[in-house]
Short mmCIF file of C-alpha atoms and ligand atoms in Angstrom, two decimals:
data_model
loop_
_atom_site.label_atom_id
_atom_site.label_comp_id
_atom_site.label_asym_id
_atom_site.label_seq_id
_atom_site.Cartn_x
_atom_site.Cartn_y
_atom_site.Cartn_z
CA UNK J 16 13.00 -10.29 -28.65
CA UNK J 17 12.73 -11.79 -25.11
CA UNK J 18 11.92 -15.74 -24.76
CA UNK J 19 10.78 -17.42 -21.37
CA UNK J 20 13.12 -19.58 -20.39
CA UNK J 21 11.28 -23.21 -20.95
CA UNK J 22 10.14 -24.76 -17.22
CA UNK J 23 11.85 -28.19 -16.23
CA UNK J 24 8.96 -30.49 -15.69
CA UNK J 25 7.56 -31.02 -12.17
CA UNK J 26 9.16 -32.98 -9.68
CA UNK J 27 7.51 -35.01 -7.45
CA UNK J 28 5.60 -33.27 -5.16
CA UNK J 29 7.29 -30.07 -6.47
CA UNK J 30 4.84 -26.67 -6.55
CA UNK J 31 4.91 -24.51 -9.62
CA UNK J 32 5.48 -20.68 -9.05
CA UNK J 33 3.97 -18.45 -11.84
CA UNK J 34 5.72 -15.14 -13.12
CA UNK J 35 3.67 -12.18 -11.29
CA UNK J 36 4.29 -10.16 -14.37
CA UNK J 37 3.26 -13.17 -16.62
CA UNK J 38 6.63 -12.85 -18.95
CA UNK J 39 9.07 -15.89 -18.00
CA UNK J 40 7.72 -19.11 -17.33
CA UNK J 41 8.23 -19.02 -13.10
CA UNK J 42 11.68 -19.63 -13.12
CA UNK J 43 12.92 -16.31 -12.87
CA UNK J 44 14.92 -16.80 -16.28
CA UNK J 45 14.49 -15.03 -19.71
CA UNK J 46 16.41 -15.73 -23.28
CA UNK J 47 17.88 -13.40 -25.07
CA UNK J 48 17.70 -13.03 -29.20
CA UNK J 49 21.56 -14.83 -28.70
CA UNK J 50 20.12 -17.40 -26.85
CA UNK J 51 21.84 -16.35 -23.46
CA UNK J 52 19.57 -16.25 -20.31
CA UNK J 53 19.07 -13.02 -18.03
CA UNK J 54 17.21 -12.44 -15.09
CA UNK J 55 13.41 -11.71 -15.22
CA UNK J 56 12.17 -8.46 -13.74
CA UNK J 57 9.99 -10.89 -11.65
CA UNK J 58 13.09 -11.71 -9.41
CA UNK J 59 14.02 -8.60 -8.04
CA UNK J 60 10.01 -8.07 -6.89
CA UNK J 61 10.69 -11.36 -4.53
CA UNK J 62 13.80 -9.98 -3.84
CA UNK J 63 11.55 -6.86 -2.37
CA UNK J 64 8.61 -8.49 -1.27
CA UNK J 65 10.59 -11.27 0.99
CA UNK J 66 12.27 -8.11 2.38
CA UNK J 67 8.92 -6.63 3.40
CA UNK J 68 7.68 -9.90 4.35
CA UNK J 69 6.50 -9.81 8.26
CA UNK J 70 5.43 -5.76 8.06
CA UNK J 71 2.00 -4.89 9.05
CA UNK J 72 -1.26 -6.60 9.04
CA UNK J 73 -1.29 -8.18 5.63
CA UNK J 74 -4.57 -7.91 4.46
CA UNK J 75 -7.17 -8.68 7.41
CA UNK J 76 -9.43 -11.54 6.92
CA UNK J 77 -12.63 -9.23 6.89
CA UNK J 78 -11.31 -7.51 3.40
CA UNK J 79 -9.46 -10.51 1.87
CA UNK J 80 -12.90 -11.41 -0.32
CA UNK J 81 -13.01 -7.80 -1.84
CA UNK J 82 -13.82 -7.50 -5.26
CA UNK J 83 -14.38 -3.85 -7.31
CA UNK J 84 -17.12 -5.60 -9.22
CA UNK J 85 -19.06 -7.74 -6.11
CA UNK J 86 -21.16 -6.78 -3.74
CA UNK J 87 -20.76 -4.62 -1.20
CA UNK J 88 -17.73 -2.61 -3.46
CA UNK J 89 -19.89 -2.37 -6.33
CA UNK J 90 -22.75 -0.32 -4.39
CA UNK J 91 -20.36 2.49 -3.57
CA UNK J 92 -20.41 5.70 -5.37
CA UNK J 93 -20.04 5.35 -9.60
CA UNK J 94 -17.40 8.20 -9.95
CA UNK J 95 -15.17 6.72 -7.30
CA UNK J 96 -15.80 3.47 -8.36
CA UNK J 97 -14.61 4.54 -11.76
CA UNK J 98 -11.34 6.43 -9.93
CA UNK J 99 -10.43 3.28 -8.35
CA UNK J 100 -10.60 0.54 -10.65
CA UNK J 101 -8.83 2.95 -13.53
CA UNK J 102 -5.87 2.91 -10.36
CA UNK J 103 -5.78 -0.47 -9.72
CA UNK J 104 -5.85 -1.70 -13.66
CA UNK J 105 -2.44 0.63 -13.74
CA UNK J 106 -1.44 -0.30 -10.58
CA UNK J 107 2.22 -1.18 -11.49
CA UNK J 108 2.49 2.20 -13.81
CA UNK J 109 0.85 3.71 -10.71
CA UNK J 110 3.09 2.26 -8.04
CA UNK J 111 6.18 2.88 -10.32
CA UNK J 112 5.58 6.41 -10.48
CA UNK J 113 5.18 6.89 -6.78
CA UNK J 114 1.33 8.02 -7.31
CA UNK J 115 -1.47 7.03 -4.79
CA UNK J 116 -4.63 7.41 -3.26
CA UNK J 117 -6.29 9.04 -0.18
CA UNK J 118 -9.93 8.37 0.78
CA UNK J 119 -11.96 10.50 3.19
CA UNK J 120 -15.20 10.10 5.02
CA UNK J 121 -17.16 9.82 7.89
CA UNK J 122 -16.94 5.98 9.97
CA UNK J 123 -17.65 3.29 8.18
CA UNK J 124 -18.18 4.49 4.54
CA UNK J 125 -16.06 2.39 2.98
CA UNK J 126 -12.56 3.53 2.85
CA UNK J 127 -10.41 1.11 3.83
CA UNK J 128 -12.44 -1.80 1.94
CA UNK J 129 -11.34 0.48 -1.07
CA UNK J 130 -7.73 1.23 0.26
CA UNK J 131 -7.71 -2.73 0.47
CA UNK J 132 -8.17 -3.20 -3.15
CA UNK J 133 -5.02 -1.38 -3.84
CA UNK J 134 -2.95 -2.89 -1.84
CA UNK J 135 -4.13 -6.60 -2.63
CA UNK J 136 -4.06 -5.43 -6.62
CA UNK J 137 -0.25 -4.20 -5.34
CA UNK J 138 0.14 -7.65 -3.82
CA UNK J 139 -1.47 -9.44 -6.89
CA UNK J 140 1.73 -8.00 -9.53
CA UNK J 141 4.26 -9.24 -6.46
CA UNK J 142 4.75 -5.54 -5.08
CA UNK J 143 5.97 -4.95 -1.55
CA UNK J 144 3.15 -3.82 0.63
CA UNK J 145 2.67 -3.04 4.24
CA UNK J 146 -0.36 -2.23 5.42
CA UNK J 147 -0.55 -0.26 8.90
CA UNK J 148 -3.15 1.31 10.82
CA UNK J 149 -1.22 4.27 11.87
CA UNK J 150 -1.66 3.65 15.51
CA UNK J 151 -0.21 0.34 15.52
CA UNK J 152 2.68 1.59 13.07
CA UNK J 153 3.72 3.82 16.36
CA UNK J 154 3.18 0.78 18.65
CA UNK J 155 5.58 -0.95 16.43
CA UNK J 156 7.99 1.89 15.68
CA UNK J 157 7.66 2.26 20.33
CA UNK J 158 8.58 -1.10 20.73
CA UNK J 159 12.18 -0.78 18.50
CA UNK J 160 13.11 1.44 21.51
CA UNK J 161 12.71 -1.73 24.20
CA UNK J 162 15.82 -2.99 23.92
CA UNK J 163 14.54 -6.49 24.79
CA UNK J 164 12.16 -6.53 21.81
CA UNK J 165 15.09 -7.56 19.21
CA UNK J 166 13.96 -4.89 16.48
CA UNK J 167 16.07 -1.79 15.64
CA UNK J 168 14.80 1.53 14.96
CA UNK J 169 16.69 2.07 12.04
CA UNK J 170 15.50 -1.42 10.30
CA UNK J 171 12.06 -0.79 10.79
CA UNK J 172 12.43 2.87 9.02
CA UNK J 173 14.30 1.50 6.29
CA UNK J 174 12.02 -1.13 5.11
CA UNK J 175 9.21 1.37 5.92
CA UNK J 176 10.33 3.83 3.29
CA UNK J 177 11.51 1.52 0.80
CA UNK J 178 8.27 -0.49 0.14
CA UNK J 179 6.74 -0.39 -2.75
CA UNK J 180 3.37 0.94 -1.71
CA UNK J 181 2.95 2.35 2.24
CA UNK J 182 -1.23 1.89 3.12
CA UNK J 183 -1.70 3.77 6.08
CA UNK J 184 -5.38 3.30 7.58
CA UNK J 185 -6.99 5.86 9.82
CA UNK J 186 -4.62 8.79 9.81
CA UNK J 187 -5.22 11.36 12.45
CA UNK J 188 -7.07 8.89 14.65
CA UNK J 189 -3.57 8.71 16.72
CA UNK J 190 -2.68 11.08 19.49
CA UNK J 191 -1.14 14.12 18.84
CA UNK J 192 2.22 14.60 19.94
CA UNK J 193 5.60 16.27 18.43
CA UNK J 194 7.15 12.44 18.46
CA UNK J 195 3.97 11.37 16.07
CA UNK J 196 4.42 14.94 14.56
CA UNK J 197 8.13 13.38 13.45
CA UNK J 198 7.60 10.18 13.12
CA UNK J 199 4.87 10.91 10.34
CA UNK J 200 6.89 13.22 8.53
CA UNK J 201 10.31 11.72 8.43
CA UNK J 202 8.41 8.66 7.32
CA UNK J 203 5.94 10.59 4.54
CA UNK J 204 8.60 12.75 3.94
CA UNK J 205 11.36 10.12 2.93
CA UNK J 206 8.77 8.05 0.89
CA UNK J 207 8.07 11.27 -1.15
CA UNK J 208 11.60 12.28 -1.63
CA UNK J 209 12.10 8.64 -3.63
CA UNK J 210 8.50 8.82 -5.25
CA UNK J 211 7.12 6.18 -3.47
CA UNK J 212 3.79 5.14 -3.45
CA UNK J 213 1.42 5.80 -0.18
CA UNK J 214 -2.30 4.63 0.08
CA UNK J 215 -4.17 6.34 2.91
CA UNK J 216 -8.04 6.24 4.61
CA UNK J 217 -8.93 8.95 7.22
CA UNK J 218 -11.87 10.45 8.97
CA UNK J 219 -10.43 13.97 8.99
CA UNK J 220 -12.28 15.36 5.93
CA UNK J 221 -11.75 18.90 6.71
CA UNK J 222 -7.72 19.73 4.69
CA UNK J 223 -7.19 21.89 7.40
CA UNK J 224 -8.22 20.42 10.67
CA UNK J 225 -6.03 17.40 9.24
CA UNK J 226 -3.00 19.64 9.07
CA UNK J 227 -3.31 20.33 12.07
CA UNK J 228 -4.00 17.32 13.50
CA UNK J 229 -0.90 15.60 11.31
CA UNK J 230 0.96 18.51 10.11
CA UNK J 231 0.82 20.94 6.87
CA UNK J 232 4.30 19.59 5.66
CA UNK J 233 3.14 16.23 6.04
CA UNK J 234 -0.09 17.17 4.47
CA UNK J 235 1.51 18.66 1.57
CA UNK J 236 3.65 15.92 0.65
CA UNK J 237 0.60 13.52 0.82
CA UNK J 238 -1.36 15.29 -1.62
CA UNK J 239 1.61 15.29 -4.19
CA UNK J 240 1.07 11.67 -3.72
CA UNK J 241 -1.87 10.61 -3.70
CA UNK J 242 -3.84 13.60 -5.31
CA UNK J 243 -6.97 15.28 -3.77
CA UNK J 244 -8.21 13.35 -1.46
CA UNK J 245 -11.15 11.53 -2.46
CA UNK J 246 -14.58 11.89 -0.19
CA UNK J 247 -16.20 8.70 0.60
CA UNK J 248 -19.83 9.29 1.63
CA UNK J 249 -22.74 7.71 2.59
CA UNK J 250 -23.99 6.06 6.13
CA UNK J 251 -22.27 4.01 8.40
CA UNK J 252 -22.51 0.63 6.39
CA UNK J 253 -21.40 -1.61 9.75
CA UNK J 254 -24.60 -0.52 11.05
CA UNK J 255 -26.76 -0.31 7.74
CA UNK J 256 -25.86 -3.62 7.09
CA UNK J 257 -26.11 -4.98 11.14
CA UNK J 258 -29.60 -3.81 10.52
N1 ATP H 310 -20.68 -0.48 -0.45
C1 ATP H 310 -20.84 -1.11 0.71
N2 ATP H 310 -22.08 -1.52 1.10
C2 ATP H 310 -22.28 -2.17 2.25
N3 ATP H 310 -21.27 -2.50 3.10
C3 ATP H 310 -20.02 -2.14 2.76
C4 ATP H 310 -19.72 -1.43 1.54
N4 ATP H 310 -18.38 -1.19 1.50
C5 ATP H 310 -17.88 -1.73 2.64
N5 ATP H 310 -18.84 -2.32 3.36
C6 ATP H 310 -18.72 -2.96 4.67
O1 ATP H 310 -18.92 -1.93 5.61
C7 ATP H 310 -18.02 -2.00 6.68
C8 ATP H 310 -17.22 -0.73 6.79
O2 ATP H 310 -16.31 -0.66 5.71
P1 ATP H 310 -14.84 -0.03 5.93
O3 ATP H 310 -14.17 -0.70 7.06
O4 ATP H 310 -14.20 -0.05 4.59
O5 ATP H 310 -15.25 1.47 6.33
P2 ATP H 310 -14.31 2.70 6.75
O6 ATP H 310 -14.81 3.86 5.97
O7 ATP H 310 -12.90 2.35 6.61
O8 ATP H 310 -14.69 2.88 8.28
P3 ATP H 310 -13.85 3.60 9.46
O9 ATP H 310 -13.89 5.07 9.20
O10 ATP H 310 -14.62 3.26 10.72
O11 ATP H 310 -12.48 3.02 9.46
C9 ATP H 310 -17.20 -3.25 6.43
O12 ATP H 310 -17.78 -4.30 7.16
C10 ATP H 310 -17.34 -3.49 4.94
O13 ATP H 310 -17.25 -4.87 4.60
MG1 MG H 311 -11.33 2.24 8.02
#
């Protein structure tokens, strides 16, 4: 049987940190049955998440207020509704097992407000997240070949793949050119090789226009994944609710 270790009071000024997995008291510590302390699990997430930290977007201000139970979430379509929120209630099960999601649909259904709630439910149990449109995951991966921009090739790929979960947003809206061809596969590829998680959104909703447009090996490897992809439908809600 596993024991927090007990929290020294509060300094002055001092901030408390909370477990993200809600088993040692925020110190990182745990006792044993013998009474001798071992690490919390809780460590080597900050361990991974201060690795990751800088990657991406973060989660833009327009989706930080997202909720699966508050307007406008709670509007979209019962079955996927249903899909999601069983995801993101297993989310560390879900992320552990290298499983994921893929949303589809015409502009402005609602997929990457739903992708969003992954990643901030990811963010919420103190995974590593980074969270990439897939045209400015290029930009970035370009600019590693300036040599004045300070960033190596290599280091960007490694922390790309090791993650804990990838969220690519609008896939196939890039060009289409044997470097992107590569660049999506070795990443994909690598992430599925270690069972890593990947959350993706994209407007391709035709399986086989998107292999084309990404490539079928790529393709494959996403829907071992993330599943199916699930169809998002409806009107565009940026100009429903503009209206
Ligand atoms: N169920 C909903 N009802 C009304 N508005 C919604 C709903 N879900 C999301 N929105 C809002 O609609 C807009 C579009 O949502 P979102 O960006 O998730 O769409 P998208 O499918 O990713 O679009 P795109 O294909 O252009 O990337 C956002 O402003 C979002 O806050
Ligand atoms: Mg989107």
């Amino acid at each position: 049987m596993l024991r927090p270790v007990p929290q020294p009071e509060e300094g002055a000024g001092g901030g408390r940190r909370s477990c993200v997995l809600g088993i040692c008291e925020g110190n990182g510590w745990i006792l044993r049955e013998d009474n001798q302390s071992e690490p919390c699990e809780c460590q080597e997430r900050m361990v991974s998440r201060a690795a990751s930290r800088g990657m991406g977007t973060g989660i833009p201000k327009r989706y930080r207020e997202l909720s699966l139970s508050r307007k406008p979430i709670c509007d979209l379509d019962p079955f996927v509704l249903r899909h999601v929120r069983t995801f993101v209630e297993q989310i560390d099960m879900q992320l552990s097992a290298g499983k994921g999601l893929w949303f589809t649909g015409d502009v402005g259904t609602g997929k990457t407000s739903l992708a969003m709630l992954v990643s901030q439910a990811a963010e919420r149990k103190g995974r590593s997240v980074a969270i990439y449109p897939v045209t400015r995951l290029l930009a970035e991966i370009k600019n590693t070949y300036d040599r004045e921009s300070g960033g190596s090739y290599m280091s960007l790929f490694r922390k790309l793949v090791s993650v804990d979960l990838l969220h690519l947003d609008d896939l196939g809206a890039e060009k289409r050119t044997d470097w992107v061809l590569q660049e999506l596969y070795s990443i994909v590829n690598e992430r599925w090789q270690d069972e890593r998680s990947v959350v993706v959104t994209t407007n391709i909703t035709d399986l086989d226009e998107l292999r084309n447009e990404i490539g079928s090996r790529t393709v494959s490897r996403l829907v071992e994944i993330c599943g199916d992809p699930i169809p998002i439908m409806g009107p565009d809600l940026r100009l429903t609710s503009a209206g």
